mmCIF file of C-alpha atoms in Angstrom:
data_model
loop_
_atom_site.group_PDB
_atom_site.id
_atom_site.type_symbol
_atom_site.label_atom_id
_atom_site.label_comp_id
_atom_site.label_asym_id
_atom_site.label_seq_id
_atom_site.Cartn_x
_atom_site.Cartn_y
_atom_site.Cartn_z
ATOM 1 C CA UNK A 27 7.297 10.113 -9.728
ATOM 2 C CA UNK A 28 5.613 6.374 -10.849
ATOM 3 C CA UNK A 29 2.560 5.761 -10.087
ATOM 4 C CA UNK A 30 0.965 2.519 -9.083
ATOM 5 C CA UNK A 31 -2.639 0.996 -9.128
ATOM 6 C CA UNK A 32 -3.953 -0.736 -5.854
ATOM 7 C CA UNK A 33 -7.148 -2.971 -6.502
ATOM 8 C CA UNK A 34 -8.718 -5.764 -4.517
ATOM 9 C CA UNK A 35 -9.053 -9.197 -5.851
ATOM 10 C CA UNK A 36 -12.231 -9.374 -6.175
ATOM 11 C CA UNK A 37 -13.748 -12.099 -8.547
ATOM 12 C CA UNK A 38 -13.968 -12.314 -11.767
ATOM 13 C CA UNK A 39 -9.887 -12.324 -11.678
ATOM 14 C CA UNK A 40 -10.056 -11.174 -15.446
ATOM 15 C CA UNK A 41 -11.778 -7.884 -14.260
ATOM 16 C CA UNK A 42 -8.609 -7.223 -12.394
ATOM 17 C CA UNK A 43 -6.199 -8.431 -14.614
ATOM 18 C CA UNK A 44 -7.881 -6.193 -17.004
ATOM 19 C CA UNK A 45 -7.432 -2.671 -14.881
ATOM 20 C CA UNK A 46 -3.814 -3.991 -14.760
ATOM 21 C CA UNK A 47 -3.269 -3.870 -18.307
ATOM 22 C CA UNK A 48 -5.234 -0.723 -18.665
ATOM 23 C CA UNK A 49 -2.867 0.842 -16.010
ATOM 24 C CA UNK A 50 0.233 0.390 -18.084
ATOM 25 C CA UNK A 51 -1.130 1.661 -20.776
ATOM 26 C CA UNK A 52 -1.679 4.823 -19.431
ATOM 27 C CA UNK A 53 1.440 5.187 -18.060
ATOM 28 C CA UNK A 54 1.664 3.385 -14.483
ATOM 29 C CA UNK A 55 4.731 1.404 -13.503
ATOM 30 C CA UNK A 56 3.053 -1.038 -10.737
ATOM 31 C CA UNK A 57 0.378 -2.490 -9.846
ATOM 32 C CA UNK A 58 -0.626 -3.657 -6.237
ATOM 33 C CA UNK A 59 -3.408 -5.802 -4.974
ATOM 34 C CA UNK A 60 -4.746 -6.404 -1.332
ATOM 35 C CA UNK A 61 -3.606 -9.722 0.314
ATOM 36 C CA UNK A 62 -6.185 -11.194 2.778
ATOM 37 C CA UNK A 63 -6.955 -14.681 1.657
ATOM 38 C CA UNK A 64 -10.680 -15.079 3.680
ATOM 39 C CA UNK A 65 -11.958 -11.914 1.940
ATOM 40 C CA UNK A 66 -10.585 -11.846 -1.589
ATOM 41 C CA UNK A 67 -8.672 -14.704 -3.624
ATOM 42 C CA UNK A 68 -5.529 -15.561 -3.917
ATOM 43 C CA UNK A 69 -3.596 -12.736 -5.357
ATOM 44 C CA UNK A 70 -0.229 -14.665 -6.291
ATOM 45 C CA UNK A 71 -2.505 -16.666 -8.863
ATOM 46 C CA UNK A 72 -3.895 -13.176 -10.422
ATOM 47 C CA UNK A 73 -0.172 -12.072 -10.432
ATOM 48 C CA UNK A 74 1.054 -14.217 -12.953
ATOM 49 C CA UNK A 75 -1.563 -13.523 -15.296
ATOM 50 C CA UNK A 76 -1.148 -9.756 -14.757
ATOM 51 C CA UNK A 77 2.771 -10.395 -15.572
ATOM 52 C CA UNK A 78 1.633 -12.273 -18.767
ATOM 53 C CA UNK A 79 -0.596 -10.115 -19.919
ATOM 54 C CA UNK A 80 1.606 -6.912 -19.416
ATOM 55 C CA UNK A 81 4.973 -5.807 -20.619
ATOM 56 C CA UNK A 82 7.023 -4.225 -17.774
ATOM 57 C CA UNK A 83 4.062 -3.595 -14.820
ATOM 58 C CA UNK A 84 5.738 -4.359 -11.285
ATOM 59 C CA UNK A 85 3.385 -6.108 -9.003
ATOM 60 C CA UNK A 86 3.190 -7.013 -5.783
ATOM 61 C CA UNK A 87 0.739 -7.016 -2.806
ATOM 62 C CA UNK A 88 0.026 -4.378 -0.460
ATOM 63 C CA UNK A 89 0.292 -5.817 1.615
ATOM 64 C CA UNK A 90 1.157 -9.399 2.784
ATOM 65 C CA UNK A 91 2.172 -10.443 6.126
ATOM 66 C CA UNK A 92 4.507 -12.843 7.720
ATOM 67 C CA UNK A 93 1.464 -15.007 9.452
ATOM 68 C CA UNK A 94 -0.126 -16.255 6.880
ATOM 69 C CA UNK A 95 1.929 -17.926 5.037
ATOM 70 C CA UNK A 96 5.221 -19.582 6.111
ATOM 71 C CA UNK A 97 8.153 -17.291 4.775
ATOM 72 C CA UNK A 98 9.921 -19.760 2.409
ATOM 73 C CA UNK A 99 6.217 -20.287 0.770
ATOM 74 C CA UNK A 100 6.015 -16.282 0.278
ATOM 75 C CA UNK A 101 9.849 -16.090 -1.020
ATOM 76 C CA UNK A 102 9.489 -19.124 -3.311
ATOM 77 C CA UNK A 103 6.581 -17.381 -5.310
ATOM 78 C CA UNK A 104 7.923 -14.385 -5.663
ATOM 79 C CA UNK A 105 11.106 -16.153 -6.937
ATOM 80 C CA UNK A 106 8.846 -18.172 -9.036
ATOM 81 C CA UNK A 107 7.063 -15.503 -10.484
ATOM 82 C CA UNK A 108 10.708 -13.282 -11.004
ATOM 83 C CA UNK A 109 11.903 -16.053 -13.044
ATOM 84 C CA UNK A 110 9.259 -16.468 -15.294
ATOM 85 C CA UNK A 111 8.900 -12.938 -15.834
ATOM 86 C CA UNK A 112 12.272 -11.254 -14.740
ATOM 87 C CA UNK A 113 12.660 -9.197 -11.908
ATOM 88 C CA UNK A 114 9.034 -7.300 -12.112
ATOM 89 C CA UNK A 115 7.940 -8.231 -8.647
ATOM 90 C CA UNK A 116 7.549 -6.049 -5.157
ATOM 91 C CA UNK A 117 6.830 -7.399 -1.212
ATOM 92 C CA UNK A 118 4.652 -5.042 0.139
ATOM 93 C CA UNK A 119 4.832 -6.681 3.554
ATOM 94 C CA UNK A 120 2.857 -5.405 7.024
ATOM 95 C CA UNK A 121 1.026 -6.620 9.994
ATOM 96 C CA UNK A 122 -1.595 -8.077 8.258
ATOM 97 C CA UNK A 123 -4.978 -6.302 10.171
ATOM 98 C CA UNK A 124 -7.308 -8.000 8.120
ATOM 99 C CA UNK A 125 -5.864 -11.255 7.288
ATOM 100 C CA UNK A 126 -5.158 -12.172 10.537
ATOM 101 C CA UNK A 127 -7.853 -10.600 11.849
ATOM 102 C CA UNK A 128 -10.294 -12.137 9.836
ATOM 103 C CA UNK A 129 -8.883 -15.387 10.643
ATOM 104 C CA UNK A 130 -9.183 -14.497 14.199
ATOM 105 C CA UNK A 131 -5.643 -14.779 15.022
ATOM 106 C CA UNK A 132 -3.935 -10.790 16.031
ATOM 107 C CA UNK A 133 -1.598 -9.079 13.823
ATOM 108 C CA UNK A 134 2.006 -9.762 13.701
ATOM 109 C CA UNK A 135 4.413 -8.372 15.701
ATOM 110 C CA UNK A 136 7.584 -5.879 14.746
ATOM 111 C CA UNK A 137 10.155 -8.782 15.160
ATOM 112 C CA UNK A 138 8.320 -10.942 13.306
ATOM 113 C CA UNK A 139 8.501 -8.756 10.126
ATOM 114 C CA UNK A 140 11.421 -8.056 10.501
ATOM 115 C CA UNK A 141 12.669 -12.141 10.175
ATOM 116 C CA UNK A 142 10.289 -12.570 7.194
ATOM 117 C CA UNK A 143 11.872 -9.400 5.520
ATOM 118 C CA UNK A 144 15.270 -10.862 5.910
ATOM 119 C CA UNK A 145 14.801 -14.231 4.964
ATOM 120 C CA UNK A 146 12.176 -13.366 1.785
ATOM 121 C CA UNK A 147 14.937 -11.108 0.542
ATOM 122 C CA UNK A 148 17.387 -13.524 0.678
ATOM 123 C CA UNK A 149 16.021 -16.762 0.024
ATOM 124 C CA UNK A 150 14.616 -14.451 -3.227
ATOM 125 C CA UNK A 151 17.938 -13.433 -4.408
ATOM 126 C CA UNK A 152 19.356 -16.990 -3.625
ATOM 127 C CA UNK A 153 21.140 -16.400 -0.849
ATOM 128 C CA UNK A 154 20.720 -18.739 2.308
ATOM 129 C CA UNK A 155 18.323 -18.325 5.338
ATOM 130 C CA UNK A 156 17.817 -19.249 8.547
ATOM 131 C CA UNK A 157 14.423 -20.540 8.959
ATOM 132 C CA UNK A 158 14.024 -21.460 13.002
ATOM 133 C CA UNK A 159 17.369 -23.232 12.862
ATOM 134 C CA UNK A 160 17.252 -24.801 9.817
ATOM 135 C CA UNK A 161 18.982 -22.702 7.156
ATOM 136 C CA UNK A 162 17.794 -23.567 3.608
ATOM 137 C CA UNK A 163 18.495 -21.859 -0.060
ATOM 138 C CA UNK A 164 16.738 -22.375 -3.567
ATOM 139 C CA UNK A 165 18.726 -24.073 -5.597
ATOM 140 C CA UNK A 166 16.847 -22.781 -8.982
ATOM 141 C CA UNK A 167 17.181 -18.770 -8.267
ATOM 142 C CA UNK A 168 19.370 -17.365 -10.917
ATOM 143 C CA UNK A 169 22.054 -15.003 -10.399
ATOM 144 C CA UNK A 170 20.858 -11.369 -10.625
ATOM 145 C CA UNK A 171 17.424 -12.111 -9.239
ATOM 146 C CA UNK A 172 15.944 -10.090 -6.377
ATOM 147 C CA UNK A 173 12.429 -9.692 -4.445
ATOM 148 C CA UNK A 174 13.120 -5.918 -2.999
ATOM 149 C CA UNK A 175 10.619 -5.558 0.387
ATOM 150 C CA UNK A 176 8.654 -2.413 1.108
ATOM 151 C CA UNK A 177 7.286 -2.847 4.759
ATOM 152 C CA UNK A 178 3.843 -0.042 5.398
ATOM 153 C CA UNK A 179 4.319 2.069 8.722
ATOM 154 C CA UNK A 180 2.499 4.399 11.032
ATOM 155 C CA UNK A 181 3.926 3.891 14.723
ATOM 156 C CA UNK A 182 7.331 5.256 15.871
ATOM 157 C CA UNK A 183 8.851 1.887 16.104
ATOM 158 C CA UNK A 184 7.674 0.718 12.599
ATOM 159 C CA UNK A 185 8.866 3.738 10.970
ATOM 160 C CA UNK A 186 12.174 3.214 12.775
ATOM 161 C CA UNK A 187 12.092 -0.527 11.823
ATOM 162 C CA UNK A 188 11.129 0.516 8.008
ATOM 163 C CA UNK A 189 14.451 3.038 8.053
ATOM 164 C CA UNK A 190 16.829 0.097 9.354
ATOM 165 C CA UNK A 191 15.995 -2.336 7.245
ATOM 166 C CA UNK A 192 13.319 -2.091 4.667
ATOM 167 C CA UNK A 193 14.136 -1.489 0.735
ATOM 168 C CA UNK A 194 10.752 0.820 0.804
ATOM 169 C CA UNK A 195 8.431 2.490 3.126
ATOM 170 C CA UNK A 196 4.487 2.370 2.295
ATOM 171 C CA UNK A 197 2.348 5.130 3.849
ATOM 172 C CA UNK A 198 -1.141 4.480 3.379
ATOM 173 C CA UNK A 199 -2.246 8.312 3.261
ATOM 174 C CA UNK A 200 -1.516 11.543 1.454
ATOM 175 C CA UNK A 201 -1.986 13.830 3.646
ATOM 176 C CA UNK A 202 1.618 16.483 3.317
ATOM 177 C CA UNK A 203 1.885 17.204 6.888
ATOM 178 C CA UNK A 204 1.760 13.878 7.957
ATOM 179 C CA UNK A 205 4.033 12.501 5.094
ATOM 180 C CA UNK A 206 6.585 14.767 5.511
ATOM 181 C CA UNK A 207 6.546 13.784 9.198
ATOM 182 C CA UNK A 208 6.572 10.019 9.119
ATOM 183 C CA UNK A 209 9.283 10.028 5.998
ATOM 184 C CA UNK A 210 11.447 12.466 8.254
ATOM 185 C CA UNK A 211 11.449 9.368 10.624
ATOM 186 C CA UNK A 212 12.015 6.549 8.610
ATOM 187 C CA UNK A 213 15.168 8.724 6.708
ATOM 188 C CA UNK A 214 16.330 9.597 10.146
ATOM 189 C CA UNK A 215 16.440 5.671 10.980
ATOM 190 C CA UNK A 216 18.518 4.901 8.369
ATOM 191 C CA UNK A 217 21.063 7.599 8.185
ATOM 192 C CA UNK A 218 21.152 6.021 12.160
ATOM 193 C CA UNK A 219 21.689 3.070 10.930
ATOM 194 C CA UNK A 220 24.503 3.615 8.668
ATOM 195 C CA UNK A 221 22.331 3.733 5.267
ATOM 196 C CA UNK A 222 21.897 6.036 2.440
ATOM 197 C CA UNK A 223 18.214 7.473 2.820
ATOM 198 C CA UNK A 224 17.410 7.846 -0.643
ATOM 199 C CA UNK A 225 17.924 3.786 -0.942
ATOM 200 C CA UNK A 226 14.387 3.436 0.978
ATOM 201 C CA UNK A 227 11.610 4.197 -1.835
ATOM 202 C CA UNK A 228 8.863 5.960 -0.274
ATOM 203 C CA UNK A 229 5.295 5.155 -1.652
ATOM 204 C CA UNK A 230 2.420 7.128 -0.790
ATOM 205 C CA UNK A 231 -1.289 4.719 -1.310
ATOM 206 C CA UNK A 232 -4.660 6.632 -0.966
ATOM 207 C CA UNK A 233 -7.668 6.904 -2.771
ATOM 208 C CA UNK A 234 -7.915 8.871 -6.038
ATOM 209 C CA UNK A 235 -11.078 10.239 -7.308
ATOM 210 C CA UNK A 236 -11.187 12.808 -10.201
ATOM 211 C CA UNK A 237 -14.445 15.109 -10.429
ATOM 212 C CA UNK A 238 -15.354 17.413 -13.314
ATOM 213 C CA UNK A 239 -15.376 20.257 -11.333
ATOM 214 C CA UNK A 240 -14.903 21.295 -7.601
ATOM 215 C CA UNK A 241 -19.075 21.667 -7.253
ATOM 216 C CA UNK A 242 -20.141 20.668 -3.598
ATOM 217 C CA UNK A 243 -22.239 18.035 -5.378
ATOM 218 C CA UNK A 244 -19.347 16.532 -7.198
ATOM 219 C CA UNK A 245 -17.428 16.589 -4.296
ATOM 220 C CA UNK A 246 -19.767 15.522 -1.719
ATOM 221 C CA UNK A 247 -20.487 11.945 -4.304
ATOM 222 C CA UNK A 248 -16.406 11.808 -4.287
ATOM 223 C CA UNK A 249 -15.615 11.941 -0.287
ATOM 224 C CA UNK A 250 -18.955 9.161 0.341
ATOM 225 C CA UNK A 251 -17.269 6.828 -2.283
ATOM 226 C CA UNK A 252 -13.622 7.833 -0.674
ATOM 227 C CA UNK A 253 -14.470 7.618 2.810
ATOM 228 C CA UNK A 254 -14.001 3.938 3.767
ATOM 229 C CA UNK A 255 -10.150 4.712 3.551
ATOM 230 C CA UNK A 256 -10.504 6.416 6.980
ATOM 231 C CA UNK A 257 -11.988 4.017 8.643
ATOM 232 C CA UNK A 258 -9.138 1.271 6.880
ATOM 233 C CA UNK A 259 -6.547 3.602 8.562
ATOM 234 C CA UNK A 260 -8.173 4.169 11.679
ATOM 235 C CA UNK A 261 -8.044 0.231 12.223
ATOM 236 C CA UNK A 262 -4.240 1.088 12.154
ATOM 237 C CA UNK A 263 -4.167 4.151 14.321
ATOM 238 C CA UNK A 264 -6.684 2.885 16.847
ATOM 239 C CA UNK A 265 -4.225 0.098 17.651
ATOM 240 C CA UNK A 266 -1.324 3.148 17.874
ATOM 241 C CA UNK A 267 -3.507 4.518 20.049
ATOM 242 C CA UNK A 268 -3.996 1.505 22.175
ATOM 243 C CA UNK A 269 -0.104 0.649 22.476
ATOM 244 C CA UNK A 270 1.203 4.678 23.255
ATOM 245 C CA UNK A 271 -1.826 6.055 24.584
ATOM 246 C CA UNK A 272 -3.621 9.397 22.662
ATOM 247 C CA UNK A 273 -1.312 11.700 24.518
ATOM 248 C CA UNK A 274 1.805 10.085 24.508
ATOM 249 C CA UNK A 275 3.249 12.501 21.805
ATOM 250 C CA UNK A 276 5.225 9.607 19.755
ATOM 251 C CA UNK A 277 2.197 9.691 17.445
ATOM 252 C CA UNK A 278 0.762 12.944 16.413
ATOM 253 C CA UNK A 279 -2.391 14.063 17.244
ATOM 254 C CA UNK A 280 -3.624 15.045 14.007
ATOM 255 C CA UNK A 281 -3.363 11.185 13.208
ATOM 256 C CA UNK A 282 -5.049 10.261 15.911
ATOM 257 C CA UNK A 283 -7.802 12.653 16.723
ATOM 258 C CA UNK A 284 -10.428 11.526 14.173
ATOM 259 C CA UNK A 285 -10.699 8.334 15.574
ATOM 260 C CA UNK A 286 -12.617 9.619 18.941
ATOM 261 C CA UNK A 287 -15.878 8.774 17.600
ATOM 262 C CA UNK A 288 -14.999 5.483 16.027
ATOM 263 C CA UNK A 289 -17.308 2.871 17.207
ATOM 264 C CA UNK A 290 -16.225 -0.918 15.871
ATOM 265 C CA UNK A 291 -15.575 -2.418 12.519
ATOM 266 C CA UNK A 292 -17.043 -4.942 10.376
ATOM 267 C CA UNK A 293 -13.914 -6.407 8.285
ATOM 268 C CA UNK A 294 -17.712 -7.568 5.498
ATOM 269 C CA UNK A 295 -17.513 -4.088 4.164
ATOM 270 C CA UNK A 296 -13.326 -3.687 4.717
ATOM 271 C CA UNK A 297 -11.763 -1.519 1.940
ATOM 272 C CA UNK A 298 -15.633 -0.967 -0.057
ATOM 273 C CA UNK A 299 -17.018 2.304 -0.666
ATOM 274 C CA UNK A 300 -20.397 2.379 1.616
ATOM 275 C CA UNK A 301 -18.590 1.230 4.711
ATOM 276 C CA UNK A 302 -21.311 1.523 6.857
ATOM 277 C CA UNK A 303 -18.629 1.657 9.952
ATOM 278 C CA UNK A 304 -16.836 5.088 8.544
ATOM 279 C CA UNK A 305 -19.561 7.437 9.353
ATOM 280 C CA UNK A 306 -16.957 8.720 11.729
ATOM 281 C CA UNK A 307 -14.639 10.290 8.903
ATOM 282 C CA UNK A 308 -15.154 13.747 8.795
ATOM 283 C CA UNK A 309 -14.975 15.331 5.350
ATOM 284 C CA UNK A 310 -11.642 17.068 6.284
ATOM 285 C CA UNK A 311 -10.164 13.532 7.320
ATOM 286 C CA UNK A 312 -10.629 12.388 3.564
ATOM 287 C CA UNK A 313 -9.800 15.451 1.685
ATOM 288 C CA UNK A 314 -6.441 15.415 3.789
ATOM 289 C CA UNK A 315 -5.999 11.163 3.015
ATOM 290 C CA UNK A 316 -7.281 11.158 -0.127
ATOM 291 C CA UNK A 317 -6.684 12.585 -3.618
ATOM 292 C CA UNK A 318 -10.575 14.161 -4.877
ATOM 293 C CA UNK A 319 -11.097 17.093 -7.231
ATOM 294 C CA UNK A 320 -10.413 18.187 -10.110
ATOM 295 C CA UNK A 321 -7.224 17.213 -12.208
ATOM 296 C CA UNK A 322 -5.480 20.331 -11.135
ATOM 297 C CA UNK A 323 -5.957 19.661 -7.434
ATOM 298 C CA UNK A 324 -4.149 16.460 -7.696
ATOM 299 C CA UNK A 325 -1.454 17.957 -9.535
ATOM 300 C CA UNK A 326 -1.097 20.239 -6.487
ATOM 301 C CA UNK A 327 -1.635 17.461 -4.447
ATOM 302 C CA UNK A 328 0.768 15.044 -6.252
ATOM 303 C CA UNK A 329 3.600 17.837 -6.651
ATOM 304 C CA UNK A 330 3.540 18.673 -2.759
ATOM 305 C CA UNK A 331 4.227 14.763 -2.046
ATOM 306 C CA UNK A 332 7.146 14.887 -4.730
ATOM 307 C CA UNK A 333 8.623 17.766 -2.911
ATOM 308 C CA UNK A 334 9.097 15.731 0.196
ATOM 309 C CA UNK A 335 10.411 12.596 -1.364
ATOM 310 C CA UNK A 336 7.262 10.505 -2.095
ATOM 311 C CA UNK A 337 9.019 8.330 -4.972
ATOM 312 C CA UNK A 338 5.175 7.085 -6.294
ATOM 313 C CA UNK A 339 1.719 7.093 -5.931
ATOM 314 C CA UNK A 340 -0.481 4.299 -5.455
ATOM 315 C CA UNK A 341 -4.045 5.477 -6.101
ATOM 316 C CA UNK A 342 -6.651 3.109 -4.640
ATOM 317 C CA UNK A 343 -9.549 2.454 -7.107
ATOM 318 C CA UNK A 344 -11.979 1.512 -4.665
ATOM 319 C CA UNK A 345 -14.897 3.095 -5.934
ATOM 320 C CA UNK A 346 -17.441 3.251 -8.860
ATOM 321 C CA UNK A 347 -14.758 4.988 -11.179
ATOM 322 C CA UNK A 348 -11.992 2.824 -11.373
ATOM 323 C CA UNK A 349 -11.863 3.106 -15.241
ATOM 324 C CA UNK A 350 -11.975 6.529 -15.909
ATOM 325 C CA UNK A 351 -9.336 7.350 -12.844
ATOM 326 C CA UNK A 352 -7.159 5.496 -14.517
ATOM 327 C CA UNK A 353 -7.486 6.943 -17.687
ATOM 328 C CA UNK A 354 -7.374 10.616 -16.204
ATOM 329 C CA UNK A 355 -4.192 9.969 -14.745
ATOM 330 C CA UNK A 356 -2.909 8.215 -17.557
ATOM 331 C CA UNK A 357 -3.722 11.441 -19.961
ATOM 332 C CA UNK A 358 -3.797 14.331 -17.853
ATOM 333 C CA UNK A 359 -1.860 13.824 -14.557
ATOM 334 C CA UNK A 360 1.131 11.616 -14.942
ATOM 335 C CA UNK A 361 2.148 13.401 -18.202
ATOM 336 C CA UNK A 362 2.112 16.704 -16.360
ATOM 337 C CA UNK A 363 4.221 15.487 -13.871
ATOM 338 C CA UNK A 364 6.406 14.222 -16.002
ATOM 339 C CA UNK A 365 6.789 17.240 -18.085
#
């Protein structure tokens, strides 16, 4: 299993460049950044000094969307940043809830991904693309160069979508019965579609947070600085819930239950420990999202994802820890898996 490090880009850059470097040394193989321009900066910048200052880290963001910037823009930077660095770069790609919501414009639709997917792969690889009639190709891209896209998923038609066509499917949560559902639908998908299933990387994201010991106290301090990732996800599942209805049964109820008492959502506070708009998570909600405990339950954890696929593990640092997560994976969790 690889692991991966998801951070915001939150100023000073060199902060997060820094986590980046610490992540490799301790063993992780990417590292992954939020993309919403209003509320953090520019991530494509931070990439190329992470890729400098690093030897073989795979970055990328999780995720960008096809509304923000035109798809030729997104494709040429990736390009860029492949051939100054070789082939160490990843399109997490998605809707884009808070970068177009932010921006006041509403997330992008399924066929729209699905153009920018096609076109950023090939224009990436050097391949032509149709761009609204006009097709176009980069004249610079080297042969052998690639930009693979991993496209995040909750809703039946996504996870379809992400089986057809993506290289990689991102679930933001870790919760096993609701991984082993959703990656069930996206391999069904492609085998539909004529693919080989174990082609599409599947990469679980959620919050990590390693405690000392499994004390109510410790725990209690790990689920409040854990607990805005419920209220990140229910964003996502209150608009499944919106388009299918609650009792539709093309999105499972154990998704969507939670989100009963959700009341609004302040994108100020969006992905930040203290999100004064989560007091709706239950406890149970993030122990089943989120990785807290002790080492040995996110072994368990970890080795229960791996048993269903899950290809890596993006841990969100999101919290007051970030350092020593990193480092407790780094000497105690990824070596175990590994062994």
């Amino acid at each position: 299993m690889d692991f991966g490090l998801v951070l915001q880009t939150d100023p000073p850059a060199s902060a997060v460049v820094g986590l980046m470097r610490r992540a490799e040394r301790n063993g992780f193989s990417h590292g992954w950044t939020f993309d919403s321009a209003v509320l953090w900066q520019e991530p494509f910048v931070i990439y190329s000094q992470i890729l400098e200052h690093t030897e073989n880290l795979v970055v990328g963001p999780m995720v960008t969307n096809p509304g923000t910037r035109t798809w030729e823009v997104t494709a040429s930077t990736f390009a860029t940043l492949n051939d100054m660095y070789g082939n160490r770069t990843v399109c997490g790609i998605g809707r884009g809830d808070s970068a177009m919501r932010v921006a006041g414009r509403k997330p992008n639709t399924l066929a729209r991904i699905s153009g920018a997917m096609r076109t950023i792969r090939a224009l990436g690889r050097g391949d032509e693309a149709d761009i609204g009639g006009t097709v176009i190709k980069f004249p610079w891209v080297r042969e052998g160069a690639e930009v693979p896209v991993w496209m995040a998923a909750y809703g039946p038609k996504a996870l379809k979508m992400t089986g057809e066509e993506a290289d990689g499917f991102i679930l933001q949560l870790a919760d096993p019965f609701l991984t082993e559902y959703m990656v069930k639908a996206v391999r069904d998908a492609a085998v539909a579609a004529g693919r080989d299933p174990s082609e599409v990387k599947v990469c679980v994201a959620a919050p990590a947070y390693v405690t000392e010991d499994d004390s109510p106290e410790a725990l209690a301090h790990a689920r409040e600085q854990c607990r805005w990732f419920g209220g990140m996800v229910g964003n996502h599942v209150a608009d499944l819930v919106e388009k299918y209805g609650s009792d539709s049964g093309l999105v499972p109820q154990e998704l969507t239950d939670y989100i009963k008492a959700r009341d609004g959502y302040d994108y100020a506070h969006h992905g930040r420990s203290g999100n004064p708009d989560t007091k709706f998570v239950p406890d149970e909600i993030v122990d089943r999202f989120c990785l807290i405990g002790p080492v040995e339950a996110h072994l368990e954890k970890l080795r229960a994802l791996r048993d269903l696929g899950v290809d890596q593990f993006a841990l969100y640092a999101m919290h007051d820890a970030k350092e020593s997560v990193i480092d407790e994976y780094g000497q105690n969790v990824i070596p175990a898996l590994d062994a």
